[in-house]
PDB file of C-alpha atoms and ligand atoms in Angstrom:
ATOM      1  CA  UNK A   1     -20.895   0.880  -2.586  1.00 97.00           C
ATOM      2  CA  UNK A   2     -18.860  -0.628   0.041  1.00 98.00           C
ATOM      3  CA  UNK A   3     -20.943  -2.810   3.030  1.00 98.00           C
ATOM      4  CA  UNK A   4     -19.276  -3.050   6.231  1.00 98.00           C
ATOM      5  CA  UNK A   5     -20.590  -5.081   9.184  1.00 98.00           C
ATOM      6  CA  UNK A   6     -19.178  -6.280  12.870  1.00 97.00           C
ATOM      7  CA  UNK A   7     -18.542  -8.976  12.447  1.00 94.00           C
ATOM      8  CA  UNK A   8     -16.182  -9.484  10.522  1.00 95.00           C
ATOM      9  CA  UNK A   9     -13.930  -7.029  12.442  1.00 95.00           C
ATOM     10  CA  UNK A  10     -13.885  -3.827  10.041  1.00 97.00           C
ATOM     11  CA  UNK A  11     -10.656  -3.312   8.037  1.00 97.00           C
ATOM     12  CA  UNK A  12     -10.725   0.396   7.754  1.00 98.00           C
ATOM     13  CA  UNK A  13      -7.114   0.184   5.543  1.00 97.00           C
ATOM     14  CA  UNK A  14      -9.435  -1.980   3.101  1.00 97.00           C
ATOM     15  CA  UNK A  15     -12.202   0.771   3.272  1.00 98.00           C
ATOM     16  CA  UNK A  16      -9.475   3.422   2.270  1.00 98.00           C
ATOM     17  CA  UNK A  17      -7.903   2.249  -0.423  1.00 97.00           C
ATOM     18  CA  UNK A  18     -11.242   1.008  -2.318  1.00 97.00           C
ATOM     19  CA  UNK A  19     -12.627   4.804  -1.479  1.00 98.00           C
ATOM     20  CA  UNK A  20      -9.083   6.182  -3.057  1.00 98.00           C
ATOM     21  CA  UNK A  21      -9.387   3.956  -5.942  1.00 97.00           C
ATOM     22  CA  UNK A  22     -13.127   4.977  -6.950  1.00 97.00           C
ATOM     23  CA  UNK A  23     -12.009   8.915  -6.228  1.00 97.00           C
ATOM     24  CA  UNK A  24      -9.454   8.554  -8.532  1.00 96.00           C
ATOM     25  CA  UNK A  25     -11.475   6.583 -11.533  1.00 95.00           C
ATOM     26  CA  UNK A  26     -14.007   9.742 -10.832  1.00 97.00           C
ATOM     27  CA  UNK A  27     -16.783   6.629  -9.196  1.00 97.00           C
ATOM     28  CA  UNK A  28     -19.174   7.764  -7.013  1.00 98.00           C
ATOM     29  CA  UNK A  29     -18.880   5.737  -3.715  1.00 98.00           C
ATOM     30  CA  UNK A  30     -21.338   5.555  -0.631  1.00 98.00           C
ATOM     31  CA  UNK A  31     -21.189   3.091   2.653  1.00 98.00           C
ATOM     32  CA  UNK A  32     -23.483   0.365   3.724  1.00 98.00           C
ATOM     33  CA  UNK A  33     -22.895  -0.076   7.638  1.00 98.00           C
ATOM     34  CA  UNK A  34     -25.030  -3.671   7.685  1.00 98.00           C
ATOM     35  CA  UNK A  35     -26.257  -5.862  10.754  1.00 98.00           C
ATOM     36  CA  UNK A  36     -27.414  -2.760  12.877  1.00 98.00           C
ATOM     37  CA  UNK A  37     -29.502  -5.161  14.698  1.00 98.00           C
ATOM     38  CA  UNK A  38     -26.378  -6.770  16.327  1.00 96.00           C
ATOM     39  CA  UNK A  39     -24.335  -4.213  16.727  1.00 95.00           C
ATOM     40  CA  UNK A  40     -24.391  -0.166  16.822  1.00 92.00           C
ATOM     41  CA  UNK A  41     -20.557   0.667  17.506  1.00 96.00           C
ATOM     42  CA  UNK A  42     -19.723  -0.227  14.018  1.00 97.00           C
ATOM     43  CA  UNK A  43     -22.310   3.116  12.757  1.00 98.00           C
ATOM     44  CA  UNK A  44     -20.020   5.713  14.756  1.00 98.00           C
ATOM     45  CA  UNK A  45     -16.803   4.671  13.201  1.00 98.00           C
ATOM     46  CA  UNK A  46     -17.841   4.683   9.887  1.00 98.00           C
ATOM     47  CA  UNK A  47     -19.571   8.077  10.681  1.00 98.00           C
ATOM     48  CA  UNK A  48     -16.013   9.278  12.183  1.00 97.00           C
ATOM     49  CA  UNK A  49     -13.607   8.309   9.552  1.00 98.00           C
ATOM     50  CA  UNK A  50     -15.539   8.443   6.547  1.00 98.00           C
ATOM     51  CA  UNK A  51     -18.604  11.156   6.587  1.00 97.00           C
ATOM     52  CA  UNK A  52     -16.662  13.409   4.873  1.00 96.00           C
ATOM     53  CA  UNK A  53     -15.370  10.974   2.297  1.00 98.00           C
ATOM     54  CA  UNK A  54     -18.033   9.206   1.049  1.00 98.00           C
ATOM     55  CA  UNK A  55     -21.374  10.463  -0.666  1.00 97.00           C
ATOM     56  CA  UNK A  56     -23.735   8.688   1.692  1.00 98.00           C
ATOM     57  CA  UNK A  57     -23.703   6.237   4.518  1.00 98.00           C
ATOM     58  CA  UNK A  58     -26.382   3.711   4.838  1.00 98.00           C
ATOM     59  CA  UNK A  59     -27.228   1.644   8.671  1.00 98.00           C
ATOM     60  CA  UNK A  60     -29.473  -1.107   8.048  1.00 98.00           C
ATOM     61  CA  UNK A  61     -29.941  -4.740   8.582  1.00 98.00           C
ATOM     62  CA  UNK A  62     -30.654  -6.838   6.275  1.00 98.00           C
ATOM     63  CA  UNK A  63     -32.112  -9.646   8.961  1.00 98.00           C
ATOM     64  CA  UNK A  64     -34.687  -7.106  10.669  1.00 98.00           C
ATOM     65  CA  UNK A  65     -34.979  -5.274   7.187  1.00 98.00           C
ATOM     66  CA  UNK A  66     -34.824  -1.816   9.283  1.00 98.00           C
ATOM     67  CA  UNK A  67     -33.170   1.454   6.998  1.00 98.00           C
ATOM     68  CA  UNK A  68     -33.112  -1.035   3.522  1.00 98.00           C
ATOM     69  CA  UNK A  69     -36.178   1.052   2.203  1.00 98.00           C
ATOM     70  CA  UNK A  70     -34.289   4.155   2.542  1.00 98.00           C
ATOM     71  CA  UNK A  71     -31.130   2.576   1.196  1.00 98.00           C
ATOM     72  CA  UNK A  72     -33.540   0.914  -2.033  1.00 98.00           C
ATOM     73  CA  UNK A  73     -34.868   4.735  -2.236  1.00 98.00           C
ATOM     74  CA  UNK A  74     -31.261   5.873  -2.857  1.00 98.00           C
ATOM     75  CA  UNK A  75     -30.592   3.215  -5.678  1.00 98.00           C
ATOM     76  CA  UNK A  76     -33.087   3.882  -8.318  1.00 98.00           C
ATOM     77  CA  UNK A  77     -32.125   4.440 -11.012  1.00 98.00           C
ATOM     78  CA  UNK A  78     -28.473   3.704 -10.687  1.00 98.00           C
ATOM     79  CA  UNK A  79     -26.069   0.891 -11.705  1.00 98.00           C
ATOM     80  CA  UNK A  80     -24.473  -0.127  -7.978  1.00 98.00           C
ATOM     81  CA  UNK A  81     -21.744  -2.817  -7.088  1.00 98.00           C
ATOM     82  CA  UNK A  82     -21.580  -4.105  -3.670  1.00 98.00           C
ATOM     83  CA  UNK A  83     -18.095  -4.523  -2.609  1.00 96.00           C
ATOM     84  CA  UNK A  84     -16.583  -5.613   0.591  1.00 97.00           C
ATOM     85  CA  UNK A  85     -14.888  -8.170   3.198  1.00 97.00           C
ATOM     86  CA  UNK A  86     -16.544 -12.203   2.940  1.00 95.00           C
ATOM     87  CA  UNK A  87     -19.581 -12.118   5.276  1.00 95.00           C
ATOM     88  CA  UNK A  88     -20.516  -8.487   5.515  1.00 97.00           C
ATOM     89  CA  UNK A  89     -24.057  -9.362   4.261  1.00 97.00           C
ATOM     90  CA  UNK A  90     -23.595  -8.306   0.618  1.00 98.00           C
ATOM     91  CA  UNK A  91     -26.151 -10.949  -0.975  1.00 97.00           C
ATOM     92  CA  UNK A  92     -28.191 -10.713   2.456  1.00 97.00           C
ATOM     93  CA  UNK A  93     -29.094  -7.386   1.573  1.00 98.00           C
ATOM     94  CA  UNK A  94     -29.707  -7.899  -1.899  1.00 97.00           C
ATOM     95  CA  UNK A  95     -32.162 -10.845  -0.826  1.00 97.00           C
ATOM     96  CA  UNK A  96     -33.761  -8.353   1.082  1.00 97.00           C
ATOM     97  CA  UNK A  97     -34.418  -5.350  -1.392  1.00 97.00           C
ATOM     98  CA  UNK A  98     -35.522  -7.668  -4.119  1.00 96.00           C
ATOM     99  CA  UNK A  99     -37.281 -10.973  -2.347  1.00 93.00           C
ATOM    100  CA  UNK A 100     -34.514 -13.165  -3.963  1.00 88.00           C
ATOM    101  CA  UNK A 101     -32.787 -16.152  -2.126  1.00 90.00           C
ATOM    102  CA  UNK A 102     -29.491 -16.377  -3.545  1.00 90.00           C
ATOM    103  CA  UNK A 103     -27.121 -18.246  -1.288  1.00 93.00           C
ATOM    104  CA  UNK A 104     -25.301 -16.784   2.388  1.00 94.00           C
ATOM    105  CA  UNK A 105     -22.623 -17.883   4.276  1.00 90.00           C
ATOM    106  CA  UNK A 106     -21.431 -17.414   8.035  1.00 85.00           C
ATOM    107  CA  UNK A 107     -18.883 -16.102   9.728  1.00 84.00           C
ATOM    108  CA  UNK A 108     -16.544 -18.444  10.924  1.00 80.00           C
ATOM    109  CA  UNK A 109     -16.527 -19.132  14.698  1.00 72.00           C
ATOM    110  CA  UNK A 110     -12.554 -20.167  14.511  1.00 75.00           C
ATOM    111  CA  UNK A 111     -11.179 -17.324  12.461  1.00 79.00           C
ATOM    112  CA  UNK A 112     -13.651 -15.143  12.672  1.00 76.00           C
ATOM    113  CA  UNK A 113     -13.564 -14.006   9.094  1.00 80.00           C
ATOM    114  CA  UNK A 114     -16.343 -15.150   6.317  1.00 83.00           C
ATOM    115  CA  UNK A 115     -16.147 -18.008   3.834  1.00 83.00           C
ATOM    116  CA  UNK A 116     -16.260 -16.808   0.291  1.00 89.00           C
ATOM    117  CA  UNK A 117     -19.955 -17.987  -0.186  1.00 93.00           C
ATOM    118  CA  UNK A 118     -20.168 -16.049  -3.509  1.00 93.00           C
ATOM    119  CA  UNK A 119     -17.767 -16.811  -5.613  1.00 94.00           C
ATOM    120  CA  UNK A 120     -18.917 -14.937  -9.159  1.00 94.00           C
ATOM    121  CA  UNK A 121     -20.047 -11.420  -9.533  1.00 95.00           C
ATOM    122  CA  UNK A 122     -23.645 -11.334 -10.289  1.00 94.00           C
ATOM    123  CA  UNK A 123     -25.914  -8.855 -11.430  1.00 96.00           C
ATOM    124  CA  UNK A 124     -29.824  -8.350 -10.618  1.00 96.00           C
ATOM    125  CA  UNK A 125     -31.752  -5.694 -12.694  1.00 97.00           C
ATOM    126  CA  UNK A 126     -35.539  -4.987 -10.865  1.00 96.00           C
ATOM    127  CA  UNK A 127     -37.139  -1.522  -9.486  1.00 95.00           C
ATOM    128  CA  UNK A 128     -35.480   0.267 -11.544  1.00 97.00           C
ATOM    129  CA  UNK A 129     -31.858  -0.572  -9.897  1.00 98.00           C
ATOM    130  CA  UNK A 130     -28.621  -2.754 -11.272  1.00 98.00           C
ATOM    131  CA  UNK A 131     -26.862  -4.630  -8.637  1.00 98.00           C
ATOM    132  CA  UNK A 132     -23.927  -5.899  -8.994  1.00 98.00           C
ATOM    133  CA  UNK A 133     -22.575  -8.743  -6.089  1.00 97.00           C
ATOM    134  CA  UNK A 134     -19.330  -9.681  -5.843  1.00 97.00           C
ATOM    135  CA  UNK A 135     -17.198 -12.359  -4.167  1.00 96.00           C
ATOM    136  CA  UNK A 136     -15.638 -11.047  -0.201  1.00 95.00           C
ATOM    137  CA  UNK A 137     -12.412 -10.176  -0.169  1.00 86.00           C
ATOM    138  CA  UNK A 138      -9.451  -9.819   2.325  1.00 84.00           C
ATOM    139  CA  UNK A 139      -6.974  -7.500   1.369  1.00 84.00           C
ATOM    140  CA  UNK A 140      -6.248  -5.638  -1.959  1.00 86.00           C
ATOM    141  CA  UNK A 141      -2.946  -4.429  -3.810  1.00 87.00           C
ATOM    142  CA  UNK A 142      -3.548  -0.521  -4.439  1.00 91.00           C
ATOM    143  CA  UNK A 143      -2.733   0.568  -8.029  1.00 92.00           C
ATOM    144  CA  UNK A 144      -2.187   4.277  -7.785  1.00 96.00           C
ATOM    145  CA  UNK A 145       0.618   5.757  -8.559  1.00 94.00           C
ATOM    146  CA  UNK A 146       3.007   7.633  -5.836  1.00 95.00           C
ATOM    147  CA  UNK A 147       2.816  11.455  -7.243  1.00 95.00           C
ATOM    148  CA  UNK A 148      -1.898  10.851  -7.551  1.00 95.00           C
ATOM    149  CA  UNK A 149      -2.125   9.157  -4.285  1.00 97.00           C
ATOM    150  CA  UNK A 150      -1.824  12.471  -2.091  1.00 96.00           C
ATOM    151  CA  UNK A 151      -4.618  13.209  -4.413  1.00 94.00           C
ATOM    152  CA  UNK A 152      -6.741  10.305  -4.013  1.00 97.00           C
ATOM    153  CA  UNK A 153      -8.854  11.149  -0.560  1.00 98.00           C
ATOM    154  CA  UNK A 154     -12.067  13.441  -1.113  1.00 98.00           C
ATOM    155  CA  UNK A 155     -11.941  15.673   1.864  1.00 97.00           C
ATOM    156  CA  UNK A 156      -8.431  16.554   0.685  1.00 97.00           C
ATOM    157  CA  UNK A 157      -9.218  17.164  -2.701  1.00 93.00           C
ATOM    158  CA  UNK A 158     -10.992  21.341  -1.355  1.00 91.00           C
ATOM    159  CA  UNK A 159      -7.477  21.742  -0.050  1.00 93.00           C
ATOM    160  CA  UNK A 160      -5.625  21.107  -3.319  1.00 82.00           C
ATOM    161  CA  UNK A 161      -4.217  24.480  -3.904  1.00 90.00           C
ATOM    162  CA  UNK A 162      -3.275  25.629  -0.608  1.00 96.00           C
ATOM    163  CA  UNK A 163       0.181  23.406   0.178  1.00 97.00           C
ATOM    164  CA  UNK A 164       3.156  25.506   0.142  1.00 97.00           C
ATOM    165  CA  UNK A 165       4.300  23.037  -2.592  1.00 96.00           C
ATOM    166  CA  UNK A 166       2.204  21.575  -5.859  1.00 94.00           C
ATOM    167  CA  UNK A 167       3.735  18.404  -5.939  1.00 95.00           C
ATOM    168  CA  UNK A 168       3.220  17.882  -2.149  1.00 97.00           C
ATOM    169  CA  UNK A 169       2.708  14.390  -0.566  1.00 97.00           C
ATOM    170  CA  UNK A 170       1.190  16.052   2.832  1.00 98.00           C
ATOM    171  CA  UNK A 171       3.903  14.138   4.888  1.00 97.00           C
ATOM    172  CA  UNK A 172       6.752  16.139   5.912  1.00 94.00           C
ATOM    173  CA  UNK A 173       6.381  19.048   4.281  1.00 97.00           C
ATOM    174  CA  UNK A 174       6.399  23.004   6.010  1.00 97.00           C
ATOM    175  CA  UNK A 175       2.937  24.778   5.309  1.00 97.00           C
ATOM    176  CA  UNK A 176       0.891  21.474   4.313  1.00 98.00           C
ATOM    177  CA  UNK A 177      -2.907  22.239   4.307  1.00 97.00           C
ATOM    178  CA  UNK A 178      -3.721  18.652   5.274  1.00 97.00           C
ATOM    179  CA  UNK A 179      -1.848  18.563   8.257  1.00 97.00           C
ATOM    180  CA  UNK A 180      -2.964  21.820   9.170  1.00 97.00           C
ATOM    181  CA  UNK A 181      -6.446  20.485   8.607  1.00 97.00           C
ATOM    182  CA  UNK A 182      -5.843  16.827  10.723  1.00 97.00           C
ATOM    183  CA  UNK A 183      -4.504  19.670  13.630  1.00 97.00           C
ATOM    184  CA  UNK A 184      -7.762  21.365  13.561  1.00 97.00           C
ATOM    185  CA  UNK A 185      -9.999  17.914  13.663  1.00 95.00           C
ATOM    186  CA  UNK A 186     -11.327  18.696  10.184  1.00 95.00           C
ATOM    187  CA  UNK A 187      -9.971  15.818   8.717  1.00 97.00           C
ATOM    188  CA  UNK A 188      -9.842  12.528  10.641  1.00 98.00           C
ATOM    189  CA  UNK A 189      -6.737  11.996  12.556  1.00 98.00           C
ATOM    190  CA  UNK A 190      -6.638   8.129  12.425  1.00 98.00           C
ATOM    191  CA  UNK A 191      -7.734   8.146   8.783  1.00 98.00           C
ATOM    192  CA  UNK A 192      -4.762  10.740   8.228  1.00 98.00           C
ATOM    193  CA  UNK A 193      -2.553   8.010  10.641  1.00 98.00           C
ATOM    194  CA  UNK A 194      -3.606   5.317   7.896  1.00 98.00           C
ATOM    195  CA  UNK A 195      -2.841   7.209   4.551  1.00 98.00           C
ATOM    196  CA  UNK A 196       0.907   7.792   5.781  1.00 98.00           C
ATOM    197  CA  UNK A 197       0.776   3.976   5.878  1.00 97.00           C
ATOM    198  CA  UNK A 198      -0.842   3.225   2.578  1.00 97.00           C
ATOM    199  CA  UNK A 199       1.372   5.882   0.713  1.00 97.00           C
ATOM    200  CA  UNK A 200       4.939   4.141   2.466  1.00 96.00           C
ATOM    201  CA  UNK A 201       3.198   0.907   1.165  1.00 95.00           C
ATOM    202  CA  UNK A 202       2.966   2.755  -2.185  1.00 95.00           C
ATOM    203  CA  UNK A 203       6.667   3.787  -2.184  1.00 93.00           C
ATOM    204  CA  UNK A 204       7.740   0.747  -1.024  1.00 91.00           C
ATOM    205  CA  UNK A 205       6.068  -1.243  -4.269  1.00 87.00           C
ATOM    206  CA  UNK A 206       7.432   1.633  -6.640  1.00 81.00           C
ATOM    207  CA  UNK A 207      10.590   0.357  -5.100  1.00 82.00           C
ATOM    208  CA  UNK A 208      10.166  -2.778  -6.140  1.00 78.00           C
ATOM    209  CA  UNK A 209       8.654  -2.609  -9.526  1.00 80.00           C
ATOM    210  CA  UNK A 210      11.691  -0.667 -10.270  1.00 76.00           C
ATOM    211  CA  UNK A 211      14.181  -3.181  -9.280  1.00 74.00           C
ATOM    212  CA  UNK A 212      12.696  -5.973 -10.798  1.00 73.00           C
TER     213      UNK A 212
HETATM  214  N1  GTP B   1     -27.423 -10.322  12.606  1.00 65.43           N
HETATM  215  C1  GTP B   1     -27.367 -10.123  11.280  1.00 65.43           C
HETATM  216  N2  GTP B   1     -26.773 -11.023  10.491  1.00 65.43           N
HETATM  217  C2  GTP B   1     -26.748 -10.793   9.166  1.00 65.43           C
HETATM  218  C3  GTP B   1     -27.281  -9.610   8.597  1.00 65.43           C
HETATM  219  N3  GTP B   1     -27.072  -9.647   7.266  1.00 65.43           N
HETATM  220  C4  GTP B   1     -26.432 -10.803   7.013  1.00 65.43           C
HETATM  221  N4  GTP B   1     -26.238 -11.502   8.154  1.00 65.43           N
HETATM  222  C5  GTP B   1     -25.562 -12.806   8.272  1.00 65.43           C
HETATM  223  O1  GTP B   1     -24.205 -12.661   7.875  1.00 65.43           O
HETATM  224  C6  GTP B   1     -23.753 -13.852   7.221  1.00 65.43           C
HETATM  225  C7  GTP B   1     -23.090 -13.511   5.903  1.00 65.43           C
HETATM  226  O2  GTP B   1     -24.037 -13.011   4.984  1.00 65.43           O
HETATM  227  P1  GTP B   1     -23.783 -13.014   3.399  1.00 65.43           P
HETATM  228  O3  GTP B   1     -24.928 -12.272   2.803  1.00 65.43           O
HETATM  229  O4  GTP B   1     -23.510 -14.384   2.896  1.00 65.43           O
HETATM  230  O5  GTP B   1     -22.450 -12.151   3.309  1.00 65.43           O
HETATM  231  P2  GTP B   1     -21.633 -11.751   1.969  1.00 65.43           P
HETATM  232  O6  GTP B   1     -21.098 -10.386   2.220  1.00 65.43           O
HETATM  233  O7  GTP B   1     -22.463 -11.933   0.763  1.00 65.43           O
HETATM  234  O8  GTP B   1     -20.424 -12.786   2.014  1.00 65.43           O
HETATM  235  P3  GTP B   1     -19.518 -13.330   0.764  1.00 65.43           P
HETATM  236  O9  GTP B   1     -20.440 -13.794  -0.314  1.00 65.43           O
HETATM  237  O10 GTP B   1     -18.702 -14.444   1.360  1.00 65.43           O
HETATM  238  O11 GTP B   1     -18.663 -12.188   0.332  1.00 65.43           O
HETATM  239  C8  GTP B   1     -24.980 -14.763   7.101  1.00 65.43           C
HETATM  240  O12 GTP B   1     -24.915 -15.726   8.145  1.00 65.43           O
HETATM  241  C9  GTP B   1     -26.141 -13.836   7.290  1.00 65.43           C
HETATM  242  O13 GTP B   1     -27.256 -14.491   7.840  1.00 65.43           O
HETATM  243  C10 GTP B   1     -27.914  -8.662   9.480  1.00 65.43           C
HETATM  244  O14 GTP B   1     -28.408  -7.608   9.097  1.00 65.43           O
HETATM  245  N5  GTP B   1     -27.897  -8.976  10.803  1.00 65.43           N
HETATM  246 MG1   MG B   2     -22.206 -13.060  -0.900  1.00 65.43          MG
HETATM  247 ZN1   ZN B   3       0.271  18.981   1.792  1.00 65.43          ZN
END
């Protein structure tokens, strides 16, 4: 489950590759949009780039408690890890589903980023749900290969079959189903606009794994 907030400003390239890497491990994945109370842009761009690429998306606020029954609802019974930038409110909302008081951070004023306030993953087992917190992070090396990342996305995965070419990358190629699809608005232009990215980024570490 990945928990998003405003602030810290939302790093949607973060957001894609941890929803590439669960779709290609076969992992469920769903979206927490947290701290609804302070902010309500946040909700639509989530909604925009990812409704069709996650299983659920979640608004609630951990401070005013408002949509965390729902989200608790959606959990039982399931074994969930809460992943995501420092200072989203990952441990905030687990305080809040479960009564516990396990230790948040701020944001920082200067950088506006968080400050790491968990530092081990921990797990909490009550209700019926396993929750799994983990440390805030900034940025993360993705470790798909070249020729599965075209792959990787969920609302390209329908379109598998219909590229002119099997092996294609959805880039340059004539008679691609995805860009067909991005010209139609079905899929998400700027999320299309950020997988070019993340697959040169790709190529370019292939690169360099091969030379050295
Ligand atoms: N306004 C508002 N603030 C919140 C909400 N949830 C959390 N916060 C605040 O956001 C800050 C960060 O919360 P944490 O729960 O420590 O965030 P975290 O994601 O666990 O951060 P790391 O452990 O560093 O990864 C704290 O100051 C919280 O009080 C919310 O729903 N609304
Ligand atoms: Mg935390
Ligand atoms: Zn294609």
């Amino acid at each position: 489950m990945i928990v998003v907030a405003n602030p810290p400003e939302p790093d949607l390239y973060l957001f894609d590759k941890l929803i590439a890497t669960a779709f290609s491990s076969s992992i469920p994945c769903a979206m927490v949009v947290n701290k609804v109370d302070c902010d309500l842009s946040t909700t639509k761009v989530i909604r925009d780039n990812y409704s069709n690429a996650v299983d659920n998306i979640f608004n609630v606020s951990a401070k005013t408690g408002e949509g965390v029954q729902e989200l608790k609802e959606f959990l039982k019974g399931k074994l969930v890890v809460f992943s995501g930038q420092s200072a989203v409110g990952k441990t905030s909302i687990v305080n809040r589903l479960f009564g516990e008081n396990r230790r948040t951070g701020e944001v920082s004023y200067k950088t506006q980023k968080g400050k790491q306030t968990t530092t081990v993953s921990e797990i909490t087992e009550r209700d019926g749900i396993r929750v799994i917190d983990t440390p805030g992070f900034t940025a993360m090396d993705i470790d798909i290969p070249e020729d599965v990342f075209p792959w990787s996305y969920p609302e390209f995965s329908h379109l598998a079959n219909e590229c002119r070419f099997t092996d294609c990358r959805h880039i340059n190629e004539p008679d691609c189903a995805i860009k067909t699809s991005v010209e139609k608005g079905e899929i998400f232009a700027n999320r299309y606009k950020r997988y070019k990215e993340i697959y040169k980024e790709i190529k370019e570490k292939d690169k360099y794994d091969k030379k050295y």
